[in-house]
Coordinates of C-alpha atoms in Angstrom, one line a residue:
X1148 CA 264.7 81.1 129.5
X1149 CA 262.8 78.3 131.4
X1150 CA 259.5 79.2 133.0
X1151 CA 259.6 79.3 136.8
X1152 CA 257.7 76.4 138.4
X1153 CA 256.4 76.6 141.9
X1154 CA 256.7 73.6 144.1
X1155 CA 253.2 72.3 144.7
X1156 CA 253.9 71.7 148.4
X1157 CA 255.1 75.3 148.8
X1158 CA 252.0 76.5 147.0
X1159 CA 249.8 74.5 149.3
X1160 CA 251.5 75.8 152.4
X1161 CA 251.1 79.4 151.2
X1162 CA 247.4 78.7 150.4
X1163 CA 246.8 77.5 154.0
X1164 CA 248.5 80.4 155.6
X1165 CA 247.0 82.9 153.1
X1166 CA 243.5 82.2 154.2
X1167 CA 242.2 85.0 156.4
X1168 CA 242.5 84.4 160.1
X1169 CA 244.4 81.1 159.7
X1170 CA 247.7 82.5 160.8
X1171 CA 246.2 84.2 163.8
X1172 CA 244.4 81.0 164.9
X1173 CA 247.6 79.1 164.7
X1174 CA 249.5 81.8 166.5
X1175 CA 246.8 81.9 169.3
X1176 CA 247.1 78.1 169.7
X1177 CA 250.9 78.3 170.0
X1178 CA 250.6 79.2 173.7
X1179 CA 248.6 76.0 174.4
X1180 CA 245.2 74.3 174.0
X1181 CA 242.2 76.7 173.9
X1182 CA 238.4 76.4 174.0
X1183 CA 236.5 77.8 171.1
X1184 CA 235.3 80.8 173.2
X1185 CA 239.0 81.6 174.2
X1186 CA 240.0 81.7 170.6
X1187 CA 237.0 83.8 169.7
X1188 CA 237.8 86.3 172.4
X1189 CA 241.2 86.9 171.0
X1190 CA 240.5 87.0 167.3
X1191 CA 237.8 89.4 165.9
X1192 CA 236.1 86.8 163.7
X1193 CA 232.6 85.5 163.5
X1194 CA 231.9 82.2 165.2
X1195 CA 230.8 80.7 161.9
X1196 CA 234.0 81.6 160.2
X1197 CA 236.2 80.5 163.1
X1198 CA 234.4 77.2 163.1
X1199 CA 235.1 76.8 159.4
X1200 CA 238.8 77.7 159.7
X1201 CA 239.2 75.3 162.7
X1202 CA 237.7 72.5 160.6
X1203 CA 240.0 73.3 157.7
X1204 CA 243.0 73.3 160.0
X1205 CA 241.9 70.0 161.5
X1206 CA 241.5 68.4 158.1
X1207 CA 245.0 69.6 157.2
X1208 CA 246.3 67.9 160.3
X1209 CA 247.4 71.1 162.0
X1210 CA 244.8 71.2 164.8
X1211 CA 243.1 68.6 166.9
X1212 CA 239.7 68.9 168.4
X1213 CA 239.1 67.1 171.6
X1214 CA 235.6 66.7 173.1
X1215 CA 235.2 66.0 176.8
X1216 CA 231.8 64.4 177.6
X1217 CA 231.0 66.7 180.5
X1218 CA 227.9 68.8 181.3
X1219 CA 228.2 71.1 179.5
X1220 CA 230.3 69.4 176.8
X1221 CA 233.8 70.9 176.7
X1222 CA 235.7 71.1 173.4
X1223 CA 239.4 72.0 173.3
X1224 CA 241.5 72.8 170.3
X1225 CA 245.3 72.3 170.2
X1226 CA 248.1 72.1 167.7
X1227 CA 249.4 68.8 166.4
X1228 CA 253.1 68.3 166.0
X1229 CA 252.6 69.4 162.4
X1230 CA 250.9 72.6 163.6
X1231 CA 253.6 73.2 166.2
X1232 CA 256.2 73.0 163.4
X1233 CA 254.7 76.2 162.1
X1234 CA 256.0 78.2 165.1
X1235 CA 259.3 79.3 163.5
X1236 CA 257.4 80.4 160.4
X1237 CA 254.9 82.5 162.4
X1238 CA 257.6 83.8 164.7
X1239 CA 259.6 85.0 161.6
X1240 CA 256.4 86.7 160.3
X1241 CA 256.0 88.4 163.7
X1242 CA 259.7 89.5 163.6
X1243 CA 259.3 90.9 160.1
X1244 CA 256.0 92.7 161.1
X1245 CA 257.7 94.3 164.1
X1246 CA 260.5 95.6 161.9
X1247 CA 258.6 96.6 158.7
X1248 CA 255.0 96.8 159.7

């Protein structure tokens, strides 16, 4: 019997979603752009860890960070088209959780 081989792309996607808070951050941004404090108010995570996850999601091309040079400086996070494409996946997880969770 041949050994099962995982697709590296599937494995990478599961790795991204499997990180703590990542799915919740993406789900929160599905409703539109948010400031850091708005995300922090919804998700019970430390500011340091939220900042780390947002940087990771930005480096994966799922989230954009836009800085507005105002006083005080305003920073807004939003989903890229790649991030928005996660919506059906997260919605399916939500549906599963409602039924089985």
